[in-house]
mmCIF file of C-alpha atoms (C1' of nucleotides) in Angstrom:
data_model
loop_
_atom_site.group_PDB
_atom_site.id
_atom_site.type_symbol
_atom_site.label_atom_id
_atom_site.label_comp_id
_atom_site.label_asym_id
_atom_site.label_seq_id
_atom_site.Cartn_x
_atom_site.Cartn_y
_atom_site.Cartn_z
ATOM 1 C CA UNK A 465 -36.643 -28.140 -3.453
ATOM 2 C CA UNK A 466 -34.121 -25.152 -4.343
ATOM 3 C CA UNK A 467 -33.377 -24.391 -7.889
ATOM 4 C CA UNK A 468 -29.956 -24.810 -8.938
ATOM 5 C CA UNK A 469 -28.262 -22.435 -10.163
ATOM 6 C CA UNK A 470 -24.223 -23.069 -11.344
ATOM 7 C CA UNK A 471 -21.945 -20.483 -12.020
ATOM 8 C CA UNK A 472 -20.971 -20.546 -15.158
ATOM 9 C CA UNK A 473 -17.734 -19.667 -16.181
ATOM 10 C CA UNK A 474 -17.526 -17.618 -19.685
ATOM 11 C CA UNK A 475 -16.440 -14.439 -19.496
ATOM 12 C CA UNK A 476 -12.906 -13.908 -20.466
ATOM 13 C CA UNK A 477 -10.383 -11.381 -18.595
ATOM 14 C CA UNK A 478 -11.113 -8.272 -21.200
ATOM 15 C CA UNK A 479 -14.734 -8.700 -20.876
ATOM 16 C CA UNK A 480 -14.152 -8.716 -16.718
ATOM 17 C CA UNK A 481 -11.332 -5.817 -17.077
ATOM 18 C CA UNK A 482 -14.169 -3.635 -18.879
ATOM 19 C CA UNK A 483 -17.003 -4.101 -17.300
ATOM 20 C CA UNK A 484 -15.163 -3.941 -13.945
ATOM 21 C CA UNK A 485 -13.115 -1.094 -15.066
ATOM 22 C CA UNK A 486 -9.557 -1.929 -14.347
ATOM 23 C CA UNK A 487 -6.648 -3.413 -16.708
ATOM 24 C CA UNK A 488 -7.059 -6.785 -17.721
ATOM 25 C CA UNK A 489 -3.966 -7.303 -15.792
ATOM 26 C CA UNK A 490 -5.795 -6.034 -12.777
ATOM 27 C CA UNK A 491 -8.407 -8.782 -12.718
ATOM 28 C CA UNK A 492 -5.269 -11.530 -13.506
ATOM 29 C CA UNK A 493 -3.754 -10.220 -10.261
ATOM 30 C CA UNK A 494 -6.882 -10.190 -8.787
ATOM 31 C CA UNK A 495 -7.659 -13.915 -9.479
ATOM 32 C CA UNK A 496 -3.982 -14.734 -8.444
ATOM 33 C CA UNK A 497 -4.841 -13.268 -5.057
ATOM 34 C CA UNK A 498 -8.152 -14.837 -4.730
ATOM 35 C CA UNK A 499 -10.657 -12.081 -5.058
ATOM 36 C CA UNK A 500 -11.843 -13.771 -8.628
ATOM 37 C CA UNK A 501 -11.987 -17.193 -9.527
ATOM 38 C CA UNK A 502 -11.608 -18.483 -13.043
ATOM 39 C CA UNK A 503 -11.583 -21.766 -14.953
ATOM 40 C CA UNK A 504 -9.243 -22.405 -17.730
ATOM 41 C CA UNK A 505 -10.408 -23.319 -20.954
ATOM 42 C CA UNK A 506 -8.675 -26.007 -22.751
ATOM 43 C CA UNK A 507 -6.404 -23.965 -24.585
ATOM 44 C CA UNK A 508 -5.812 -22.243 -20.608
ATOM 45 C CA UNK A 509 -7.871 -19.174 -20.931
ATOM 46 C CA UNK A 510 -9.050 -17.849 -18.402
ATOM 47 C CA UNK A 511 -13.312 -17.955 -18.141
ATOM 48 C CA UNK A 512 -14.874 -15.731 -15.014
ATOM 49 C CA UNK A 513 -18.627 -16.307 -13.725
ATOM 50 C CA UNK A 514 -20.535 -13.128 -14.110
ATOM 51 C CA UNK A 515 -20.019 -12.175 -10.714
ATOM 52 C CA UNK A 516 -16.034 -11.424 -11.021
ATOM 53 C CA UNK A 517 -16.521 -7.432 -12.022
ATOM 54 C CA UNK A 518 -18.968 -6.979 -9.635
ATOM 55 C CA UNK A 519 -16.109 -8.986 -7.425
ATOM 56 C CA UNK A 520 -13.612 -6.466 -8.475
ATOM 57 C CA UNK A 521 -15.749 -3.237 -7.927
ATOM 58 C CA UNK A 522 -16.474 -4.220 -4.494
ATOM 59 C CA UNK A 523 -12.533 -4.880 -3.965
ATOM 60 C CA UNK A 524 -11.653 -1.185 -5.436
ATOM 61 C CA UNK A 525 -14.233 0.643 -3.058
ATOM 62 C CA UNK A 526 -13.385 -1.607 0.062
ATOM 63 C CA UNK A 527 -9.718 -1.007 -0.809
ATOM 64 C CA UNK A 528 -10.462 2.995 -0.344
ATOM 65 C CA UNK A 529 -11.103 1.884 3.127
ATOM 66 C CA UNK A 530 -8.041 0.557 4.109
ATOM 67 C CA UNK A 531 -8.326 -3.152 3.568
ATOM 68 C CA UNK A 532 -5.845 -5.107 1.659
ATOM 69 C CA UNK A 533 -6.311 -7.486 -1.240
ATOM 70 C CA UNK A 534 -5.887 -10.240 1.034
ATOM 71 C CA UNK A 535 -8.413 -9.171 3.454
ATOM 72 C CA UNK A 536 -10.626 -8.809 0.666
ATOM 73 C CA UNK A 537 -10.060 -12.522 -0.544
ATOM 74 C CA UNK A 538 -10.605 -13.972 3.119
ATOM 75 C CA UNK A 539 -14.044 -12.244 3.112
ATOM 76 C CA UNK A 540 -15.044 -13.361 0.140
ATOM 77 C CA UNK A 541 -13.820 -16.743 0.633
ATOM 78 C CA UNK A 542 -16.728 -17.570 2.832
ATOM 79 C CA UNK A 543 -19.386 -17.147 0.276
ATOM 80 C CA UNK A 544 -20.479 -20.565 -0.491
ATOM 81 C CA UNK A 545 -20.622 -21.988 -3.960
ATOM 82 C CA UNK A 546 -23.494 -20.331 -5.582
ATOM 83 C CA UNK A 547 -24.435 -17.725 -3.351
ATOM 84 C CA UNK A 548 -27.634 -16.374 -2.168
ATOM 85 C CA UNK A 549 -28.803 -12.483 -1.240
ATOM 86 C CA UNK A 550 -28.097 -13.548 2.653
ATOM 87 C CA UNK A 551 -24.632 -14.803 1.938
ATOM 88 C CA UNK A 552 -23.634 -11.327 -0.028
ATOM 89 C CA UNK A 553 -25.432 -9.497 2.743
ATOM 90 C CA UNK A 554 -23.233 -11.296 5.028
ATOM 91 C CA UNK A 555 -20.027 -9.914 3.344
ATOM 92 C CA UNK A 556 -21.866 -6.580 2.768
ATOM 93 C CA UNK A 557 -21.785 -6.562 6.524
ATOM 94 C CA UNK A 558 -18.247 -7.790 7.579
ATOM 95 C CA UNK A 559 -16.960 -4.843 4.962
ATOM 96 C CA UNK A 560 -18.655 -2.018 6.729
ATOM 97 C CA UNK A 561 -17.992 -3.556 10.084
ATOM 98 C CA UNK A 562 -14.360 -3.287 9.059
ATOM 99 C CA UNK A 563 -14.509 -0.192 7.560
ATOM 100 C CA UNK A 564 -16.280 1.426 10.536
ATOM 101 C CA UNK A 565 -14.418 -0.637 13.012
ATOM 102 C CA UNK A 566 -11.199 1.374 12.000
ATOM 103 C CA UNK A 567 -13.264 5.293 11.649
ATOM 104 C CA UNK A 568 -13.735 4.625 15.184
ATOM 105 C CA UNK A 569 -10.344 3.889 16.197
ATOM 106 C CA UNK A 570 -9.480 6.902 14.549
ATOM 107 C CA UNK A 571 -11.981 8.689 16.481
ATOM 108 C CA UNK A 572 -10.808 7.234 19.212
ATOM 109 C CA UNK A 573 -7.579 8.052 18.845
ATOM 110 C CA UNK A 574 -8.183 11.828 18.356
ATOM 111 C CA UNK A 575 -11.115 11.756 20.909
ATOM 112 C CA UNK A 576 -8.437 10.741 23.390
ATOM 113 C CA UNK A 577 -5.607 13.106 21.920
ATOM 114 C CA UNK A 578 -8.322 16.432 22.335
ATOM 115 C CA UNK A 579 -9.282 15.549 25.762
ATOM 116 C CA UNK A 580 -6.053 14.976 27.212
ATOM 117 C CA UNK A 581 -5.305 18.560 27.169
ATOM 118 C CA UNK A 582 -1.921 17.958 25.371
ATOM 119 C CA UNK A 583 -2.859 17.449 22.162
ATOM 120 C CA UNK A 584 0.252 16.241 20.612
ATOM 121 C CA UNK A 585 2.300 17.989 23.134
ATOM 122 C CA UNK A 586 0.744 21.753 22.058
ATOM 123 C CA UNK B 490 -1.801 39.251 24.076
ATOM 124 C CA UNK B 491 -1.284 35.952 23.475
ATOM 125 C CA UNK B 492 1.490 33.657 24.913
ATOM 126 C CA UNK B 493 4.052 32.309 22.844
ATOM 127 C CA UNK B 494 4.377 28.332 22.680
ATOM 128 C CA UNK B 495 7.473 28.374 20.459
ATOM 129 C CA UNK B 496 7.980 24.679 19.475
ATOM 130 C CA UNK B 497 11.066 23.425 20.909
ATOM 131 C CA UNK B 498 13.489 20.809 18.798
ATOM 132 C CA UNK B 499 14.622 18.783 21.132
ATOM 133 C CA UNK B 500 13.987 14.994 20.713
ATOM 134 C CA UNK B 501 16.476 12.694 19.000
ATOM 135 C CA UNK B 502 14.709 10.432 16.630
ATOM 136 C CA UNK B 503 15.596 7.705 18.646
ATOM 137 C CA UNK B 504 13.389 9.168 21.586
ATOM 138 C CA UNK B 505 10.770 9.856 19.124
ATOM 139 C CA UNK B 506 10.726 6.126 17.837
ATOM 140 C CA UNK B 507 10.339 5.112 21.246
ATOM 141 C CA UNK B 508 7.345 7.092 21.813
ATOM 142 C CA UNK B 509 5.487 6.508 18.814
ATOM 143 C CA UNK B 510 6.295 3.006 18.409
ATOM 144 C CA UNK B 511 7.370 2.727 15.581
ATOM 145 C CA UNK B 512 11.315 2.053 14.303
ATOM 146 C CA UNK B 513 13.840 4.874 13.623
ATOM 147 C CA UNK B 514 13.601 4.231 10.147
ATOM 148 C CA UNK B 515 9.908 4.696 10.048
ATOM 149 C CA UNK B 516 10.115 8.056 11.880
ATOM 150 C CA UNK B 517 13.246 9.575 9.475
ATOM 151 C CA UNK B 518 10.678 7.872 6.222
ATOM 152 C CA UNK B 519 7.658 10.016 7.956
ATOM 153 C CA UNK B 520 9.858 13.249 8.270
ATOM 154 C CA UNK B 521 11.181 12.660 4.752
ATOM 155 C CA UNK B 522 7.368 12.465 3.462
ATOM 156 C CA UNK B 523 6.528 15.297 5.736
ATOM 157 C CA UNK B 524 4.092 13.907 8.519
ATOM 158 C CA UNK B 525 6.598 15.430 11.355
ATOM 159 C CA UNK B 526 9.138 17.928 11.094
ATOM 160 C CA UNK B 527 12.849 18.553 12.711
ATOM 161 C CA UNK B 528 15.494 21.081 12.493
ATOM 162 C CA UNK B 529 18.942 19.790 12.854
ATOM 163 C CA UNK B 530 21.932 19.851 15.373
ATOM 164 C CA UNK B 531 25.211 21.467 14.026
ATOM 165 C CA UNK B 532 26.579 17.920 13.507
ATOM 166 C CA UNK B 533 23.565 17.127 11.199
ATOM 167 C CA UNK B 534 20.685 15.158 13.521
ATOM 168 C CA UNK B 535 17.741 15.693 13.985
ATOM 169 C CA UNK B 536 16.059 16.779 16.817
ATOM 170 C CA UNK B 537 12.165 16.852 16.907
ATOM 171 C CA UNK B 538 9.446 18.694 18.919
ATOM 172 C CA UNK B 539 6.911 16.952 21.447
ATOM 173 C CA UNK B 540 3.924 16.897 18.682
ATOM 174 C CA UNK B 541 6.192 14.046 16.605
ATOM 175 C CA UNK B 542 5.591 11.091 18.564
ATOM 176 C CA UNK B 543 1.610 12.086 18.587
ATOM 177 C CA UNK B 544 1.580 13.168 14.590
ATOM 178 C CA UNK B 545 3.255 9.540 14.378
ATOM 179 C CA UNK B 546 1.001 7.489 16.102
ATOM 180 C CA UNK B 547 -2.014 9.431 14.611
ATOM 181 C CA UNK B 548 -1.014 9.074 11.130
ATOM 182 C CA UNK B 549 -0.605 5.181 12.237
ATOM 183 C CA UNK B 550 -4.371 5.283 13.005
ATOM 184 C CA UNK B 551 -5.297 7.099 9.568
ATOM 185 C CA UNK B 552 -3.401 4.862 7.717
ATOM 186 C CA UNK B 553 -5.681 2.079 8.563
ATOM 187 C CA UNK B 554 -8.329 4.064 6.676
ATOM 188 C CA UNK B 555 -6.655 3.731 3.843
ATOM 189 C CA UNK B 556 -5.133 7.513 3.873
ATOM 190 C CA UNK B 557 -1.666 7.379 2.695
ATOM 191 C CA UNK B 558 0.986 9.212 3.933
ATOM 192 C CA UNK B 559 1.184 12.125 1.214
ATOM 193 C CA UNK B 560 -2.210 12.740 2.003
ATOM 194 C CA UNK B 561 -1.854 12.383 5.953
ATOM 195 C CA UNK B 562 0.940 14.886 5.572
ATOM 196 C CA UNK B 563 -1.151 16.755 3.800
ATOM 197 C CA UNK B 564 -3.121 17.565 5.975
ATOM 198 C CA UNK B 565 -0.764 17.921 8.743
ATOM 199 C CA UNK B 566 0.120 21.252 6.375
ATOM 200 C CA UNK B 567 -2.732 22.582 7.233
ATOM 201 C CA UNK B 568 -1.451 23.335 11.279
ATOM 202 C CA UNK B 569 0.157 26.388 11.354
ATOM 203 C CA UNK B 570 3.373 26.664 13.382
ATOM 204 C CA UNK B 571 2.057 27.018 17.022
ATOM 205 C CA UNK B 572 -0.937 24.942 16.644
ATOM 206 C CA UNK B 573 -3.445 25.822 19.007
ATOM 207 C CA UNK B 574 -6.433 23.201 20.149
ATOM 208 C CA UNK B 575 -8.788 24.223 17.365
ATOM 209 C CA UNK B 576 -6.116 24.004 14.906
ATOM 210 C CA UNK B 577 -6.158 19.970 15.839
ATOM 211 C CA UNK B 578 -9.700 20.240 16.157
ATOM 212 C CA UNK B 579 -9.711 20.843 12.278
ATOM 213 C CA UNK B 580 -7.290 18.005 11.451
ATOM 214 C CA UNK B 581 -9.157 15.751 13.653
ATOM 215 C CA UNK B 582 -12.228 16.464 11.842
ATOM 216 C CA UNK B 583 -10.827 16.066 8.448
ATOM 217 C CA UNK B 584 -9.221 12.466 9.260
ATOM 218 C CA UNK B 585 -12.559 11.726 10.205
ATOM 219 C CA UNK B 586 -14.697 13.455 7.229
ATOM 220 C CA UNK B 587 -12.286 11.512 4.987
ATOM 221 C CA UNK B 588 -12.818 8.156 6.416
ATOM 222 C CA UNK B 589 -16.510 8.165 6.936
ATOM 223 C CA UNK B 590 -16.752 9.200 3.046
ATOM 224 C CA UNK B 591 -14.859 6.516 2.272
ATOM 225 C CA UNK B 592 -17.054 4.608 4.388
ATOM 226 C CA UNK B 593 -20.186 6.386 3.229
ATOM 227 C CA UNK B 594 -18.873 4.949 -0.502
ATOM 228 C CA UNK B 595 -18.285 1.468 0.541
ATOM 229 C CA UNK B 596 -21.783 1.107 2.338
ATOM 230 C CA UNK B 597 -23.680 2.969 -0.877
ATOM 231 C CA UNK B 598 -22.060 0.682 -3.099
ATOM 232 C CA UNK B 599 -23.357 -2.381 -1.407
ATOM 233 C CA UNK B 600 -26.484 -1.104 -1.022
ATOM 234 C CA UNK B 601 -26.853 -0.480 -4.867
ATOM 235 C CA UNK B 602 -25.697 -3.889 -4.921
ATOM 236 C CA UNK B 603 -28.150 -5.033 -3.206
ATOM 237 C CA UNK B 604 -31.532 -3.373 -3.672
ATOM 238 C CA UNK B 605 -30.399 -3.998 -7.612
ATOM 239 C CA UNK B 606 -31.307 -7.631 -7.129
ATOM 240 C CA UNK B 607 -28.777 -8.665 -9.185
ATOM 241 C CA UNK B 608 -26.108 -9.106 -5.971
ATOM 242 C CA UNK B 609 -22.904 -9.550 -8.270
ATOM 243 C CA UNK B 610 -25.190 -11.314 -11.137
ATOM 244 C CA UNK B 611 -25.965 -13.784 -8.561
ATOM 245 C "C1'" DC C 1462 -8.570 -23.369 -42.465
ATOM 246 C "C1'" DT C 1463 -6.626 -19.337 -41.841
ATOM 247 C "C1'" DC C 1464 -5.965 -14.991 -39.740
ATOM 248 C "C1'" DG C 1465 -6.301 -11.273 -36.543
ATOM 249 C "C1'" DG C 1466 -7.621 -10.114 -32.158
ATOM 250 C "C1'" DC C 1467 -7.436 -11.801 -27.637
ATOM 251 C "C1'" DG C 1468 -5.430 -14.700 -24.566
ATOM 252 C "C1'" DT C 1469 -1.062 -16.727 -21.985
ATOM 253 C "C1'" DT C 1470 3.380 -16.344 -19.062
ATOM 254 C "C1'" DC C 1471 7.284 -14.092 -17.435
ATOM 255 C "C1'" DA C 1472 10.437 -10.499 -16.368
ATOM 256 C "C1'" DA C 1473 11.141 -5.819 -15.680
ATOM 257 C "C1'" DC C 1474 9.579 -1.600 -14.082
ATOM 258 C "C1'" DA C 1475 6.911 1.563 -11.000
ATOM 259 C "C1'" DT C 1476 5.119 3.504 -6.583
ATOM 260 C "C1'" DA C 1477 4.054 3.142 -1.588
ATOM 261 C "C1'" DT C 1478 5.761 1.822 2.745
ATOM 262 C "C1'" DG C 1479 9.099 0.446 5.168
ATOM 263 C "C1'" DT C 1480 13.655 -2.505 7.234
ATOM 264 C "C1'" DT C 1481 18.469 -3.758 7.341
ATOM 265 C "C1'" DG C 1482 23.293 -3.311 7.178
ATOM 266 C "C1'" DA C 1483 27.693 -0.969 6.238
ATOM 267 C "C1'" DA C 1484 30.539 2.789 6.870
ATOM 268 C "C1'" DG C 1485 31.260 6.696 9.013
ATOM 269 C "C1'" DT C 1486 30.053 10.837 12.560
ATOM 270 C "C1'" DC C 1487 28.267 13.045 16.732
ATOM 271 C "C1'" DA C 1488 27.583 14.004 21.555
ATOM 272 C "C1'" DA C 1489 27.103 13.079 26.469
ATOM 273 C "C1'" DG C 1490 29.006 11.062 30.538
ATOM 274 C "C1'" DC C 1491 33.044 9.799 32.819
ATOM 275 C "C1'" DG D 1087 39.082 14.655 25.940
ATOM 276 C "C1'" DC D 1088 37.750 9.859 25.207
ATOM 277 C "C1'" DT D 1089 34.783 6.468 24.559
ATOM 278 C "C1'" DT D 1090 30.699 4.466 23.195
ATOM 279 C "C1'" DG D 1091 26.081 4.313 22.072
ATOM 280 C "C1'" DA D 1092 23.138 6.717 19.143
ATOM 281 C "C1'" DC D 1093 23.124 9.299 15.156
ATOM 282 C "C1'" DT D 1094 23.999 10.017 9.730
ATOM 283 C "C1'" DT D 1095 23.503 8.502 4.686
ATOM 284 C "C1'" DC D 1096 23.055 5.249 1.204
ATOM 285 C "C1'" DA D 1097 22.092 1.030 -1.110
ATOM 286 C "C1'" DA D 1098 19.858 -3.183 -1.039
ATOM 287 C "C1'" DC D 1099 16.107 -5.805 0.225
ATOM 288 C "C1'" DA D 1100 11.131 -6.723 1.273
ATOM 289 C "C1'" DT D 1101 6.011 -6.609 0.592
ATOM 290 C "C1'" DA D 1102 1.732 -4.747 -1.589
ATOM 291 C "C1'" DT D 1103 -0.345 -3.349 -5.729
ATOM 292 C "C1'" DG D 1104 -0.131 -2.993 -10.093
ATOM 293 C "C1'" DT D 1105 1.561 -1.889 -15.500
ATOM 294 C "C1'" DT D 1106 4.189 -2.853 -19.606
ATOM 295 C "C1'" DG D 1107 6.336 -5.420 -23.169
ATOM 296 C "C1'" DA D 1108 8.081 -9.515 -25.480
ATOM 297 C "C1'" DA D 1109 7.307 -13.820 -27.192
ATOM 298 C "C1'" DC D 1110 4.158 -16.987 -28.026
ATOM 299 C "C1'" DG D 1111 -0.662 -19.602 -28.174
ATOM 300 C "C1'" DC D 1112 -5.828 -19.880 -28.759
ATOM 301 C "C1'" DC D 1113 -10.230 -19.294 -31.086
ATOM 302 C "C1'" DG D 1114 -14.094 -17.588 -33.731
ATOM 303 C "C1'" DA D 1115 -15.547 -15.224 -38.162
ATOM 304 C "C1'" DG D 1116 -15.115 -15.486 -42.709
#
DNA sequence: CTCGGCGTTCAACATATGTTGAAGTCAAGC
DNA sequence: GCTTGACTTCAACATATGTTGAACGCCGAG
């Protein structure tokens, strides 16, 4: 049978904030927002799994792109608990199907605009 | 020689909403950030060539790449007065560089991701 | 067990991208 | 030449994405 194996939550926000490389109140409005999830300790500290930078550096590159905070969070909502290489492929996926969903509007766009002959009412 | 195109200010914003789709407000926020461009009437409005509604709904389109509008107006700048096909040849090619490097960045940081077998310390 | 470095929340500020409403002005058709 | 719908500016509000600072609490090293 499969191996467990649990998140486990204990990296606190400055150790997320440098090795993610934003402010540490960067990865609290991250959490807030979904992109990161933390458990509190019981003093209510904030503890991240180890995959919150790598979370967070995904969110600042797909964010280049165009895609809001929020759209980030629904994507990565549907990695399961503890996910495998398939289930980050997955996501890999849906963010460059995104991302290249909207370069080809664009292109679109200006493909139409250049062979209408009035491009932008010349 | 060449035959002059002079662009003609003639469109109330109002019209130019209307054919861009987007609210007046919007289209007096893109002049004021310098995607389109009117002179104004003696009483003080403006009155806009045919290329607004078309810079408008492009810069709608480039937005979704995550360009913002400084840098859509940007380059916009770069047409001179006049602009001939080519000259929107050129900005159609740099909305598109931009967003397939942006792109090009998202998909190279999920592949390092990936082939680093440690998929967001999985 | 204490102390100093992190952590917490909350409110205020900041920038980008707009919308809405008030108060007043313009211009086009009758 | 009047009227009325569209225009003007300006301030306030709204949302997204954060940063900063104050006031206070937690926790690990000594």
């Amino acid at each position: 049978m499969t191996v467990e194996a649990p998140a486990t939550y204990t990296l606190t926000v400055g150790e997320v904030a440098a090795a993610s490389g934003v402010a540490t109140s960067a990865v609290r409005f991250y959490e807030r927002h979904g992109v990161v999830h933390a458990e509190r300790t019981s003093g209510d500290q904030r503890r991240f799994d180890d995959s919150a930078a790598c979370r967070i550096r995904v969110a600042k590159v797909a964010q280049r792109v165009g895609l809001t905070v929020r759209e980030i969070a629904d994507i990565f909502d549907e990695l399961p608990r503890d996910p495998q290489p398939q289930d980050w492929g997955r996501v890999a996926e849906t963010l460059i199907r995104e991302a290249e969903e909207r370069t080809a509007a664009l292109r679109a766009h200006l493909d139409a605009m250049r062979s209408g002959s009035r491009l932008c009412e010349l």
